[in-house]
PDB file of C-alpha atoms in Angstrom:
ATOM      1  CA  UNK A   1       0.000   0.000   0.000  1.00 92.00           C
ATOM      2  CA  UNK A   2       1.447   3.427  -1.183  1.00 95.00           C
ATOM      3  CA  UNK A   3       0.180   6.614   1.047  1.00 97.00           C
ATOM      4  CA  UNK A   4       0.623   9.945  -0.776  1.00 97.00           C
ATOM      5  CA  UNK A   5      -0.389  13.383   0.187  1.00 98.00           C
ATOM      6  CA  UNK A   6      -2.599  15.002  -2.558  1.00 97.00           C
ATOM      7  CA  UNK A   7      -3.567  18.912  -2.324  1.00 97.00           C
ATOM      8  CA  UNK A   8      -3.694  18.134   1.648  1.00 97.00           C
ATOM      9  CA  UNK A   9      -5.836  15.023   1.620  1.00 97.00           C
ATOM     10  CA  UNK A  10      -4.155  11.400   2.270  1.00 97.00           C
ATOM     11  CA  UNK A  11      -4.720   9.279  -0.566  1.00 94.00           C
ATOM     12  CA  UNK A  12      -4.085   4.738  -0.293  1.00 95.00           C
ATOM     13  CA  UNK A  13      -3.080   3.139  -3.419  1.00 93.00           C
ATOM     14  CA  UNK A  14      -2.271   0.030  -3.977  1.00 93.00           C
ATOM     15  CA  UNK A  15       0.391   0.306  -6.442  1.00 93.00           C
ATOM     16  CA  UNK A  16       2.891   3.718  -6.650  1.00 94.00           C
ATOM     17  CA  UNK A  17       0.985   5.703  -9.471  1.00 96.00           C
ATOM     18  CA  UNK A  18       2.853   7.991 -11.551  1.00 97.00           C
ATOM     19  CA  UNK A  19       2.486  12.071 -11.539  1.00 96.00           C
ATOM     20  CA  UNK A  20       0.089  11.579 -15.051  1.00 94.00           C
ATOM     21  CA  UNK A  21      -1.680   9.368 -13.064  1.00 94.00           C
ATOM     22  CA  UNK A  22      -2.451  11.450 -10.155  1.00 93.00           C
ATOM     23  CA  UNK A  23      -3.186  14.618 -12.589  1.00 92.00           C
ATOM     24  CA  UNK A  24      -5.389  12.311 -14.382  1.00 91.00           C
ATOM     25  CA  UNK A  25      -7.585  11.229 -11.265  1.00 89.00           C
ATOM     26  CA  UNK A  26      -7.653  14.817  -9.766  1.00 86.00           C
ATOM     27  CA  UNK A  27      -8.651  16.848 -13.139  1.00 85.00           C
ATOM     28  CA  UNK A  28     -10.706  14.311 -14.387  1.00 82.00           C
ATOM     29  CA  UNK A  29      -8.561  15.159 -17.702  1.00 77.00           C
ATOM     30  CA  UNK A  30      -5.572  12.498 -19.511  1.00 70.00           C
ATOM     31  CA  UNK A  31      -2.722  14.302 -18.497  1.00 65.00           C
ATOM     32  CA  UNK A  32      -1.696  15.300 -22.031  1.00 67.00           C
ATOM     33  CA  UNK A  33      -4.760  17.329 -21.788  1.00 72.00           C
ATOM     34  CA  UNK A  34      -4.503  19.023 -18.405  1.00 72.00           C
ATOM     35  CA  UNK A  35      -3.814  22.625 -19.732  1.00 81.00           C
ATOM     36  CA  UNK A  36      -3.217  25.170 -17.078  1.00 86.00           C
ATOM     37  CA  UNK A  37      -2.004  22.809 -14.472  1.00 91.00           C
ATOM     38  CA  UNK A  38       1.369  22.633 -12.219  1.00 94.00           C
ATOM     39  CA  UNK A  39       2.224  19.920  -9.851  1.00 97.00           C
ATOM     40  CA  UNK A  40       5.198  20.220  -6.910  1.00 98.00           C
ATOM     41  CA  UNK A  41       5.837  16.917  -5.827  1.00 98.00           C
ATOM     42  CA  UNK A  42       7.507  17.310  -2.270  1.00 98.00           C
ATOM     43  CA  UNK A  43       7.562  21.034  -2.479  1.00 98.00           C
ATOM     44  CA  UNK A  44       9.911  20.865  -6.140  1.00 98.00           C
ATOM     45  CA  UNK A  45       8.265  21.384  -9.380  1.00 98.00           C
ATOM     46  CA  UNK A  46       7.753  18.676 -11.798  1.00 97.00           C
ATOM     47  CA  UNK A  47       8.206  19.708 -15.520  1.00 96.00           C
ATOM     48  CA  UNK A  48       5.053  18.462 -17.810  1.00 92.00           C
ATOM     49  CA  UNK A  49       7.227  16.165 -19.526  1.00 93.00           C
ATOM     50  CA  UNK A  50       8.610  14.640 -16.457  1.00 96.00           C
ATOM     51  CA  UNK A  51       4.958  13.589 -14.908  1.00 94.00           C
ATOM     52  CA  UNK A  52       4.456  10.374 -16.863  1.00 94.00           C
ATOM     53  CA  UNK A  53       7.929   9.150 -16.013  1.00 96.00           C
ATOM     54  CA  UNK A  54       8.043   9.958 -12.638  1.00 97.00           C
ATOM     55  CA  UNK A  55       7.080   7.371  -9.715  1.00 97.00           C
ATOM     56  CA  UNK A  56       5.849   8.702  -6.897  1.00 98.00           C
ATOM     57  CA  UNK A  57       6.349   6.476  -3.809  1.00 98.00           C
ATOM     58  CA  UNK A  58       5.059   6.277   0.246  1.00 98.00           C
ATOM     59  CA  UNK A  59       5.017   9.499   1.956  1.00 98.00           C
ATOM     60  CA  UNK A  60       5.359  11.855  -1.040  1.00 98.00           C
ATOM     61  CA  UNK A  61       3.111  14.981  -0.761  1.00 99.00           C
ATOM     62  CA  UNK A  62       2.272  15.898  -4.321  1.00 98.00           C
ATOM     63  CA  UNK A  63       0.151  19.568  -4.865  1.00 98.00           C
ATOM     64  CA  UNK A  64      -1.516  20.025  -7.973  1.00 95.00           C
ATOM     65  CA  UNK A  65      -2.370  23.658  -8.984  1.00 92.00           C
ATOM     66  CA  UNK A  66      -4.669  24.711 -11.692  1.00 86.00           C
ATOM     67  CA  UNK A  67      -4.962  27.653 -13.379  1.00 83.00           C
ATOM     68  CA  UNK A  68      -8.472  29.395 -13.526  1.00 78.00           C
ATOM     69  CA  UNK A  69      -9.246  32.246 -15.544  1.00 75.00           C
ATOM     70  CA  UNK A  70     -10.864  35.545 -13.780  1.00 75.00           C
ATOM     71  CA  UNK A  71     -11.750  39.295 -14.370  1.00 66.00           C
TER      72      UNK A  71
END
């Protein structure tokens, strides 16, 4: 069992999920189309290109940020 931190909620999975994972169950959105978003994973940013190659493991406090448009 993997426990990560996700935008301040604890999250159990069962296998270590990658970043494009994690965008992909938070936005509701495949990862390649998750315009406007930024994730820190441990308080470091994680390039776009980076997310479906990185694992995340137990403990890791990801924050995923997206952008929303105002006026």
């Amino acid at each position: 069992m993997t426990t990560l931190r996700v935008n301040g909620r604890r999250i159990d999975v069962a296998e270590p999920p990658t970043i494009a994972a994690i965008v992909q169950e938070v936005t509701q959105r495949p990862a390649g189309f998750a315009q406007g978003v930024a994730v820190a994973v441990n308080g470091e940013v994680v390039p776009r290109g980076g997310w479906a190659g990185t694992q995340l493991v137990d403990g890791d406090t990801v924050e995923i940020i997206t952008a929303v448009q105002g006026g």
